[in-house]
XYZ file of C-alpha atoms in Angstrom:
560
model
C 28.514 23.109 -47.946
C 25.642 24.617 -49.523
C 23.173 24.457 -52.927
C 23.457 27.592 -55.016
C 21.460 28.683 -57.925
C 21.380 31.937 -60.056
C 19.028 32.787 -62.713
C 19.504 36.051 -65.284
C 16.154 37.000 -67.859
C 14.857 39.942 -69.481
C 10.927 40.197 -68.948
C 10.897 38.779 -64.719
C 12.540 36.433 -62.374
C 13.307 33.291 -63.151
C 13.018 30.992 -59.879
C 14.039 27.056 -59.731
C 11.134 24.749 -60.236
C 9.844 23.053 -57.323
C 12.014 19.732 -57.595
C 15.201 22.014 -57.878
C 13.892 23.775 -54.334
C 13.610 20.587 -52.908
C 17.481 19.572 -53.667
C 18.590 22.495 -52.514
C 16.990 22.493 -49.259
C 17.835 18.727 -48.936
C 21.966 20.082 -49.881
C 21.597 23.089 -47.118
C 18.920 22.296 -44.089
C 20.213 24.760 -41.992
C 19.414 28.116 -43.901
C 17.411 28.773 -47.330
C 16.991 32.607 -48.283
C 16.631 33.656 -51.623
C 17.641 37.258 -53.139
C 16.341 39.391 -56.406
C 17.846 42.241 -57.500
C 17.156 43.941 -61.083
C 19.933 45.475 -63.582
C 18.543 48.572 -64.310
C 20.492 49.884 -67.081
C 19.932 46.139 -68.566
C 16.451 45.965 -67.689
C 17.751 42.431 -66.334
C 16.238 40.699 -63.657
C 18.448 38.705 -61.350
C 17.755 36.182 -58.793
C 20.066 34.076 -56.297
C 19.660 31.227 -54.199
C 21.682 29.989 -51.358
C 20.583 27.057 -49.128
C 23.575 26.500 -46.404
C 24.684 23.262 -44.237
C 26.704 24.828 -41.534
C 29.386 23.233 -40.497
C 31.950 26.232 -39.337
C 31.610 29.344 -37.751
C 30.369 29.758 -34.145
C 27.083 30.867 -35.903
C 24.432 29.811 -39.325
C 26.153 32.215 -42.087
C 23.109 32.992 -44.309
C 23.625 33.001 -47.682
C 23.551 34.677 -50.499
C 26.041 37.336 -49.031
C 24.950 41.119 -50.624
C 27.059 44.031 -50.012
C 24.013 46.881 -49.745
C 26.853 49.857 -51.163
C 28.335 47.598 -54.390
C 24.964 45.927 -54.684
C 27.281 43.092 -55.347
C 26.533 39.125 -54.517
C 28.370 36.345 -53.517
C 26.523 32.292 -53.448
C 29.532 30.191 -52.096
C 28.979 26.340 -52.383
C 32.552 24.988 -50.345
C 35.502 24.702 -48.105
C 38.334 27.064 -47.596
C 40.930 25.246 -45.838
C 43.353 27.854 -47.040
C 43.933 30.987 -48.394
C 47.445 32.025 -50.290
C 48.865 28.991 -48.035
C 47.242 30.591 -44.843
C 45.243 28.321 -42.735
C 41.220 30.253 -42.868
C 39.691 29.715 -39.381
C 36.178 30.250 -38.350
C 33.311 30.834 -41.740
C 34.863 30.289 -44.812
C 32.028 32.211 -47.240
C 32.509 35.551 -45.201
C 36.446 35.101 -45.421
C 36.176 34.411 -49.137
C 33.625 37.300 -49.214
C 35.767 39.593 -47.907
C 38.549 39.117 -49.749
C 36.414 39.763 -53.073
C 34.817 42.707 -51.545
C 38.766 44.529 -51.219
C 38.848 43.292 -54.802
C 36.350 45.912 -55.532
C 38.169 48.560 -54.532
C 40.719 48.490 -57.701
C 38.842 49.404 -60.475
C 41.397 48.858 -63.548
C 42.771 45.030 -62.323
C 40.134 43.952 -60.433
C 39.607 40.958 -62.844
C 43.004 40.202 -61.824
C 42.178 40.711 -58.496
C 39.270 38.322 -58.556
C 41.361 35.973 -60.310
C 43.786 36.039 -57.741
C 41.469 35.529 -54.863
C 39.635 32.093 -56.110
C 42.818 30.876 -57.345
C 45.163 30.619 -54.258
C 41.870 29.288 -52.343
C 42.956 25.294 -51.587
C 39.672 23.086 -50.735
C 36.473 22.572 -52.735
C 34.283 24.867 -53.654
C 31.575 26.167 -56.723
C 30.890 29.835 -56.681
C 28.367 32.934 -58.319
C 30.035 36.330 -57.568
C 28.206 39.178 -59.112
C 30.242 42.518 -59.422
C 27.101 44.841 -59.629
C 29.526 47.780 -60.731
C 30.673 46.559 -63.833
C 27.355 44.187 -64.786
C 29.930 41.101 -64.762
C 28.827 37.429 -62.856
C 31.859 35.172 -62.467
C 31.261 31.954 -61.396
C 33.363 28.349 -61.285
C 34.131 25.366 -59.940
C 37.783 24.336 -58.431
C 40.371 23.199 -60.497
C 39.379 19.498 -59.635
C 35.665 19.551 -59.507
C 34.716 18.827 -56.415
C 31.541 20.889 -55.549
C 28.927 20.559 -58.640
C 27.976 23.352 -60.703
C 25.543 22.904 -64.046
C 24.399 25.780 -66.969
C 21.663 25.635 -68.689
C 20.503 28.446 -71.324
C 16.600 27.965 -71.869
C 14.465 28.785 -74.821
C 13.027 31.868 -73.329
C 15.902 33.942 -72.995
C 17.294 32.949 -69.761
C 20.746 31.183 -68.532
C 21.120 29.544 -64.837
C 23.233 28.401 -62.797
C 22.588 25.483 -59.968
C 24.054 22.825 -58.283
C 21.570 20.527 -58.947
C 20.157 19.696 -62.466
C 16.370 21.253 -63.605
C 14.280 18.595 -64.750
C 15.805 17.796 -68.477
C 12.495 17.557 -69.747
C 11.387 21.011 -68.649
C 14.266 22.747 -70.475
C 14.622 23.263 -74.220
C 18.455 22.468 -73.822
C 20.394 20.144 -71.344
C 22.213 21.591 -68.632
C 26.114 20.945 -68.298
C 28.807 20.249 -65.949
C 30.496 24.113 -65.961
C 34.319 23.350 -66.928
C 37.059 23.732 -64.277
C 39.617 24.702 -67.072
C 38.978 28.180 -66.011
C 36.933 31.167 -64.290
C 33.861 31.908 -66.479
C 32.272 35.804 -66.766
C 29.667 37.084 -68.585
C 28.915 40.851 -68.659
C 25.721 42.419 -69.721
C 26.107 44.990 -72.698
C 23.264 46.513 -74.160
C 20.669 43.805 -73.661
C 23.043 40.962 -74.450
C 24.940 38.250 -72.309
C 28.462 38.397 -73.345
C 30.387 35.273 -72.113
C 34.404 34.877 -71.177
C 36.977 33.268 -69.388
C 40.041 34.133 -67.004
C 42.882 32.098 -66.669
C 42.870 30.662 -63.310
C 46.369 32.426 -62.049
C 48.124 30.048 -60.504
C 48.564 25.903 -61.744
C 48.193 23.250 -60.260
C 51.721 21.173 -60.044
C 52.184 19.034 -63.365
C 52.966 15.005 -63.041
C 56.619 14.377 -62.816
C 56.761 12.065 -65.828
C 60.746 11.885 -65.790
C 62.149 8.246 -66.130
C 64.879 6.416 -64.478
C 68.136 6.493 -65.631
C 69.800 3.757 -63.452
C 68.196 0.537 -61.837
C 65.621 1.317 -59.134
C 64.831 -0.239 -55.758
C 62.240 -2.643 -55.554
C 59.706 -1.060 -53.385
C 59.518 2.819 -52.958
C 61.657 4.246 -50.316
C 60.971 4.684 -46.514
C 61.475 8.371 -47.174
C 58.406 8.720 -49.933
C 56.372 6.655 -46.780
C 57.171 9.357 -44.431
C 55.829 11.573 -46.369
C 52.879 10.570 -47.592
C 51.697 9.930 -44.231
C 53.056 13.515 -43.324
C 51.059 15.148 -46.000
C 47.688 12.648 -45.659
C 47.416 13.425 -42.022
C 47.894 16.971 -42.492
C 44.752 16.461 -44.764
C 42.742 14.665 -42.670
C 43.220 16.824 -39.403
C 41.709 19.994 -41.549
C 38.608 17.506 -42.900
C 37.812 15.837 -39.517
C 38.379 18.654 -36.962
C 36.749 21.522 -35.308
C 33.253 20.027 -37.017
C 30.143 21.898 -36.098
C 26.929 20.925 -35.643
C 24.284 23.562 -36.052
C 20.842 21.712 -36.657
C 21.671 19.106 -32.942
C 23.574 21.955 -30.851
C 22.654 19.261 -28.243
C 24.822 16.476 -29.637
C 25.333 13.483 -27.488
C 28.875 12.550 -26.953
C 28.137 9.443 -28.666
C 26.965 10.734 -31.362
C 29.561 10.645 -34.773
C 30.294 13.548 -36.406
C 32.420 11.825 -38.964
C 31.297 9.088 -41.364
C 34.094 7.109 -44.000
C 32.529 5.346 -46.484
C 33.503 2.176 -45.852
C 34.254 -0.550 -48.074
C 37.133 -2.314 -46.761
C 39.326 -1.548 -49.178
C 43.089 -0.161 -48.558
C 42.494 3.482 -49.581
C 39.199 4.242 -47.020
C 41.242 1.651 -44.175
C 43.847 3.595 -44.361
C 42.129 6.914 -43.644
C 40.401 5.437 -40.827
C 43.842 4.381 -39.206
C 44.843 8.071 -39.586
C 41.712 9.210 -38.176
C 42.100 7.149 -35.178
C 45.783 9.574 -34.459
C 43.656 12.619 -35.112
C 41.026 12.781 -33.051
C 40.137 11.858 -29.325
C 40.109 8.629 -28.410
C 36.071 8.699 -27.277
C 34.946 10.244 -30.082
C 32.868 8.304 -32.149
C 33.859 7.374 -36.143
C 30.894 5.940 -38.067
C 31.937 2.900 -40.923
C 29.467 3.142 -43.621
C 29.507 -0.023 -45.791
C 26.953 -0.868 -48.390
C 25.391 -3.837 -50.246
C 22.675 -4.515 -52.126
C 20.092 -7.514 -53.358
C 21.079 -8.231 -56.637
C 18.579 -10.908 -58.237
C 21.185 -11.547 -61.182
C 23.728 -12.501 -58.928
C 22.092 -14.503 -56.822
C 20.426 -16.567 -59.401
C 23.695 -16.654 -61.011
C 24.947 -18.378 -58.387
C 22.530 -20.311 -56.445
C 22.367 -18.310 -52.832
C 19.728 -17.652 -50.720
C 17.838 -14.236 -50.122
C 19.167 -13.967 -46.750
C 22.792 -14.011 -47.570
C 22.803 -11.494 -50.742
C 24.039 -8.303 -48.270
C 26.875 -10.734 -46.308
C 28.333 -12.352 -49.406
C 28.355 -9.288 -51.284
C 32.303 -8.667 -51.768
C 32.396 -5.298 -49.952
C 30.653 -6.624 -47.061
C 33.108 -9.045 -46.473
C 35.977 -7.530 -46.964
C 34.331 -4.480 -44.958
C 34.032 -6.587 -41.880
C 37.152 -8.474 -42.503
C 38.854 -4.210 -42.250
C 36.153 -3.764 -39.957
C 37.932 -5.904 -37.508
C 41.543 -5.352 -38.266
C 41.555 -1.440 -37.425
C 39.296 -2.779 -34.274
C 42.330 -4.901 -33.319
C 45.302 -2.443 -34.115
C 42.671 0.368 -32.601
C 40.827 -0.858 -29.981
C 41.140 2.330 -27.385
C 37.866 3.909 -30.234
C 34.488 3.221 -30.214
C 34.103 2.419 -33.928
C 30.419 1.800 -35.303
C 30.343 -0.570 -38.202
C 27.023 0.184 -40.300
C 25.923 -2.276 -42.463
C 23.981 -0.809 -45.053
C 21.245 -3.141 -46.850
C 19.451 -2.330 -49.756
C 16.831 -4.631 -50.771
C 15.808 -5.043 -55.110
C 12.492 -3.291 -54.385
C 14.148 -0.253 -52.752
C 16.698 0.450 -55.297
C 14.558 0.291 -57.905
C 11.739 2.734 -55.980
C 15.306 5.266 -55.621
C 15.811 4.416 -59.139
C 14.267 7.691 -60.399
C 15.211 10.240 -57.833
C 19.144 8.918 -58.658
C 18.532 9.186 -62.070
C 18.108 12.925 -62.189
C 20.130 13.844 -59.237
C 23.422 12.474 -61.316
C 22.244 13.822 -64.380
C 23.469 15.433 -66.784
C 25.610 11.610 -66.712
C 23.214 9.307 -67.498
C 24.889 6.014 -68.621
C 24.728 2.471 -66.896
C 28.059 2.634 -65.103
C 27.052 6.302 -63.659
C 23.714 4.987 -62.387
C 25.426 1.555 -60.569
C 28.040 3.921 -58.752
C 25.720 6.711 -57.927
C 23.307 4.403 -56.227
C 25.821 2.658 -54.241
C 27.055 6.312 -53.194
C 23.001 7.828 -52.703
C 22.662 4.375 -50.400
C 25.741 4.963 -48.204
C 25.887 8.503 -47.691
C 22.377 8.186 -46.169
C 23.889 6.329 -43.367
C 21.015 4.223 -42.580
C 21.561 0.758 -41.846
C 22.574 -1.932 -38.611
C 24.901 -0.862 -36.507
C 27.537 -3.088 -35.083
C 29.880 -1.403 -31.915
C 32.709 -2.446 -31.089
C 34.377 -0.665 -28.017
C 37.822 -2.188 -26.058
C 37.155 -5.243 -28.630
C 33.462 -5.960 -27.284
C 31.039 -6.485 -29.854
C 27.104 -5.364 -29.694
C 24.570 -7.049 -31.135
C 22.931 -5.301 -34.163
C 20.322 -2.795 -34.213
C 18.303 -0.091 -36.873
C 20.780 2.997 -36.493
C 20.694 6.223 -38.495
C 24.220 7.940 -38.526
C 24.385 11.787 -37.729
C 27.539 11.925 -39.071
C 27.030 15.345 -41.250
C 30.807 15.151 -42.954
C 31.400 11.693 -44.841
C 35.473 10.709 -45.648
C 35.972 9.658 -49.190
C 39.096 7.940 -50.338
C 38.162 8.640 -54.378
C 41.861 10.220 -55.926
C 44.263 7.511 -53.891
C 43.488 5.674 -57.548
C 44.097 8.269 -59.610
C 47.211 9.258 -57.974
C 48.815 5.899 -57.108
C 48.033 3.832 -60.212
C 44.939 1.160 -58.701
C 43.155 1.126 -61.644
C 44.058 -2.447 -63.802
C 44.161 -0.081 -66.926
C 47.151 1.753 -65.306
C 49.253 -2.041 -65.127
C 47.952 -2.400 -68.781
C 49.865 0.435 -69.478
C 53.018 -0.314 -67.834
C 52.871 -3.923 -69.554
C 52.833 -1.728 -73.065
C 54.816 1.223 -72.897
C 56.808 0.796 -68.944
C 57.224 4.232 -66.667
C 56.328 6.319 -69.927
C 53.104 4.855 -70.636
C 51.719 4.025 -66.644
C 52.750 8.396 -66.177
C 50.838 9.334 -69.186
C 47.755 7.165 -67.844
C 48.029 8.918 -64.426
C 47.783 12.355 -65.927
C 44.795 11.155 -68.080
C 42.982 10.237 -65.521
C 43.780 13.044 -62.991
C 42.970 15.771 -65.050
C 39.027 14.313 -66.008
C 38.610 13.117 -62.291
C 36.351 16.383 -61.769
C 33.849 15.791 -65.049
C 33.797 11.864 -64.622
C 33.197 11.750 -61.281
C 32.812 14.489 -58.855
C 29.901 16.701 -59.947
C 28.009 13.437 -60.157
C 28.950 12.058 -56.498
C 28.352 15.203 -55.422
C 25.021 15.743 -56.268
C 23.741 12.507 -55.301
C 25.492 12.203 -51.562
C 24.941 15.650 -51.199
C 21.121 15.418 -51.497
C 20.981 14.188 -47.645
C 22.261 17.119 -46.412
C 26.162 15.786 -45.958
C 29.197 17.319 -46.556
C 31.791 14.999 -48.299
C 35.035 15.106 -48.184
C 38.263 14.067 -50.386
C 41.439 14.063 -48.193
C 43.380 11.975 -51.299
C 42.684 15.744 -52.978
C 43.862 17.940 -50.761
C 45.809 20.329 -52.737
C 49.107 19.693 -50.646
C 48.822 15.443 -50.682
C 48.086 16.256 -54.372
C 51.381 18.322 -55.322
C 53.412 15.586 -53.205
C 51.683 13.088 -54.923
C 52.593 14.192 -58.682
C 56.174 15.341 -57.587
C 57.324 11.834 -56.836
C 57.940 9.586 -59.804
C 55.619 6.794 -60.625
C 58.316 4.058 -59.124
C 57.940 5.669 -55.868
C 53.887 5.915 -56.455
C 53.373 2.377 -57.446
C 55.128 -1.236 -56.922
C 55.541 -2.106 -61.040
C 58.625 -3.482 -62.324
C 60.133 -4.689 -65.506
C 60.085 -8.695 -64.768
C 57.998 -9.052 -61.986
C 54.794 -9.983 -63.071
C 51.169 -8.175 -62.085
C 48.708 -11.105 -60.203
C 45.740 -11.722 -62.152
C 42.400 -10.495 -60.074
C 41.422 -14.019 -59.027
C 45.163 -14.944 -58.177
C 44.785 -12.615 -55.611
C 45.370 -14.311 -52.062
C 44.983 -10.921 -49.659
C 47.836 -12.297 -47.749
C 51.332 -11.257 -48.048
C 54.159 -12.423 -45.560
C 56.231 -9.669 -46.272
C 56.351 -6.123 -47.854
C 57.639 -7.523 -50.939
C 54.894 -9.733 -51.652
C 51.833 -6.711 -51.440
C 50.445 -6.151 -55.129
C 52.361 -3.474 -56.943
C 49.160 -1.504 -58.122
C 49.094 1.836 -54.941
C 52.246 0.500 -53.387
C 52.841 3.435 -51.513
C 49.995 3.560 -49.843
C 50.194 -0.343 -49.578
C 53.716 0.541 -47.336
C 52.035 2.975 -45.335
C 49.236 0.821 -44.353
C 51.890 -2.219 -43.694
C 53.901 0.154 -41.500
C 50.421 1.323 -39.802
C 49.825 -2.160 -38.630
C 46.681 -2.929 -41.196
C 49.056 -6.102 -42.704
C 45.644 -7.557 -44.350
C 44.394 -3.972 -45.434
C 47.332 -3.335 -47.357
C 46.845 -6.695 -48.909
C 43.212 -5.980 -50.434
C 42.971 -5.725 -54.384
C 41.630 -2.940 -55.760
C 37.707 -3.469 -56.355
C 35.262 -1.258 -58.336
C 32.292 0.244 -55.755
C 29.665 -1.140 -58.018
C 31.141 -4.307 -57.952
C 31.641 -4.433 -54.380
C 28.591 -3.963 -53.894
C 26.566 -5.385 -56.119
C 25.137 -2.341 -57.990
C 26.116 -3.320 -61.542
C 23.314 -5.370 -63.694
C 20.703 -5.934 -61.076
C 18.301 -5.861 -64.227
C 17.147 -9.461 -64.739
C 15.959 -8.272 -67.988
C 18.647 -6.323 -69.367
C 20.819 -8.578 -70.815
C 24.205 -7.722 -72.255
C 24.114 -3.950 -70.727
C 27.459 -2.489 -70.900
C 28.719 0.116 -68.676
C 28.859 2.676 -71.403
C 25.031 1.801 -72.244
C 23.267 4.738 -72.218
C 20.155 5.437 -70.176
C 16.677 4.855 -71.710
C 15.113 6.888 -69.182
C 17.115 10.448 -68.107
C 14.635 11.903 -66.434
């Protein structure tokens, strides 16, 4: 994982302002080089940036990569897991620049060519690849958005690239999220910037949105089980193995290397469980769970200062997970880290959040990014449990360098309450048409934005819900299989929610799939937990004593 920035301007080099340096140092500690070249025949003046966090490869890859012959330039910002289906071992940028490199050597389809290369690439990634031969820079995020990538044209002339935002105030226009609809060019001709797009040229698989035509089990088959967990562990073992360390070669063997973010909740559980088959048995898996002082709350409700982080919904249910996978598990040493953020740190954060999420800048955005910024710095009380022994706590920082994010299993297996709204209305029809909406603007609603702001402590996170394989099983099946809804049976209201159920039958219908696979696991009250929103959980939303009636939607006085 790695920051990446490109400016292009006609009188000199444009370089980041000192707050953008900063970011993308804190995004890639392990290597920061920058490179200038000029376009002659343009009179343009280029610059790149690369700062890298090395996490495979025997060795730091320094970026960005320049080919002295072509002059050409590649700043990669991701993970390779695959390439055309092929498994890419060792470091990913030099693979990737390779491949664009033999690109090169077709002159008349090399667009193609280009095309070709990015698009049968499965994992996350942003990108800047400048083909110095014909004056073209493509650049791009994947197809779901998981790396951050922002453009911003200024009032002197100039256009860059980054994956962290300028300060808004600085510029003359607001930089924004670079679509994932496509590859974007633009090609210099005769003193001008001429912009364009390539198809990417392959597509992702479409929702299977068919409908039933005879009565359908009442749960989703023990077939659709199998292979979910096939497919999800399959993800996992490429996200959680083989991870290198480059800035602590030294590494203690109980040191973590791995990180979930941890709220208790059946999607992140359920990865853990997985986790546990994966790797050895005495390595180390880090359980980041956050909460936070919220004044409203408590003086909504009467409690005492010292029990705002414990009765803080995540918390609970964190700990309540926390010692379920501890019981089905108990060969792993598995660190619970309670994360506790008091009022008058959040609000001294406040700022530094603010602009790493922007260009979002609403109420909603700010409430999840700082529960994200909080728990991907690891930072916390640590509570062991080892052979089902229990330490006492203590101040512990994880060095956990990759973090495990179970954002998508929503998306994909209908948790959201909007998606049972929608079955309520319109049955299969309506709950597969609210799937596809919200797959397809997963990457500009949520991913640049987490990205930006976990990224900015020099961690590497990780989405093994999107996984390009678990996401083609996932839209193949039909929403039955996907989800437990039902004409007749009716959906529990939130607060009639027991998180207890006897039998499979009696789990909430809402991610039923991965309810089953969780049941089958042996994480009975896991697969029982309701679907809860982070900032909820954990107490992010309307901290504001003052703020009255703020809706999520609300935007930002302050941006900047």
């Amino acid at each position: 994982m790695c920051g990446i920035y490109f400016s292009v301007a006609k009188d000199r080099h444009i370089l980041p302002d000192q707050p953008t340096v900063d970011a993308l140092h804190a995004r890639g500690p392990d290597s920061y080089k920058v490179f200038q070249t000029t376009d002659n025949d343009e009179k343009l003046h280029l610059t790149f940036i690369s700062s890298v966090l090395a996490l495979r490869g025997q060795n730091i890859q320094e970026q960005p990569l320049h080919d002295p012959v072509s002059r050409s330039v590649l700043c990669w910002n991701g993970e390779a897991w695959k390439s055309d289906g092929v498994p890419v071992e060792g470091n990913d940028s030099a693979y990737i620049w390779r491949l664009l490199q033999i690109s090169l050597a077709h002159p008349h389809d090399r667009q193609h060519r280009i095309a070709q290369v990015l698009s049968h690439i499965a994992g996350p990634f942003a990108f800047i690849f400048y083909d110095a031969p014909t004056a073209t820079v493509y650049y791009g995020r994947d197809r779901l958005g998981r790396r951050s990538l922002l453009i911003n044209q200024r009032d002197y002339g100039s256009l860059t690239l980054a994956s962290t935002s300028p300060n808004p105030s600085g510029t003359a226009t607001a930089p924004s999220e670079v679509s994932t609809n496509t590859i974007h060019f633009f090609q210099f001709q005769e003193g001008s910037i001429l912009q364009g797009k390539l198809p990417w040229a392959s597509e992702l698989y479409p929702i299977n949105k068919g409908l039933p035509d005879s009565e359908i089990a009442a749960l989703p088959s023990h077939e659709s089980v199998d292979g979910l967990l096939v497919h999800l562990r399959e993800s996992l073992m490429l996200r959680s193995v083989d991870i290198r360390d480059h800035s602590h070669p030294q590494m203690t063997a109980d040191a973590a290397k791995v990180a979930i973010l941890f709220s208790g909740g059946l999607d992140c559980t359920l990865l853990a469980r997985i986790i546990h088959e994966i790797l050895p048995s005495d390595e180390v898996v880090d359980l980041l769970n956050v909460a936070f002082e919220n004044p409203r709350s408590l003086a909504a409700k009467g409690r005492i200062q010292a029990s705002a982080y414990e009765q803080c919904p995540d918390r609970v249910t964190g700990r309540s997970s926390f010692t379920e996978i501890c019981e089905v598990c108990p060969q792993r040493k598995w660190r619970f880290v309670a994360i506790n953020v008091p009022y008058t740190e959040a609000v001294a954060h406040k700022p530094i959040i603010i602009r790493l999420m922007y260009p979002h800048n609403t109420e909603m955005d700010l409430s999840i990014a700082m529960a994200l910024y909080f728990a991907a710095r690891g930072q916390g009380e640590l509570l062991e449990v080892y052979s089902n022994v229990c330490s006492e706590p203590i101040p512990y920082l994880s060095t956990a360098r990759v973090l495990i994010s179970g954002l998508g299993a929503d998306e994909l297996y209908a948790g959201y309450s909007r998606h049972a709204a929608a079955f309520s209305r319109e049955g299969f029809q309506g709950l597969a048409d609210e799937l596809e909406m919200d797959f397809n603007r997963i990457g500009s609603r949520n991913l640049g934005r987490d990205d930006r702001v976990m990224s900015s402590w020099g961690k590497e996170i990780r989405y093994p819900y999107l996984d390009e394989d678990f996401v083609r099983f996932s839209l193949d099946l039909p929403v039955w299989e996907k989800a437990g809804f039902r004409r007749g049976r009716p959906v529990p209201k939130h607060h009639e929610a027991t998180g207890l159920a006897s039998t499979p039958g009696d789990l909430e219908p809402a991610k039923m799939l991965l309810r089953l696979a969780a049941w089958r696991l042996g994480l009975r009250r896991a697969a029982a937990e309701r679907k809860r929103a982070i900032q909820f959980g954990a107490r992010t939303a309307k901290m504001d004593a003052g703020k009255g009636r703020t809706k999520g939607t609300d935007v930002l006085a302050v941006a900047a």
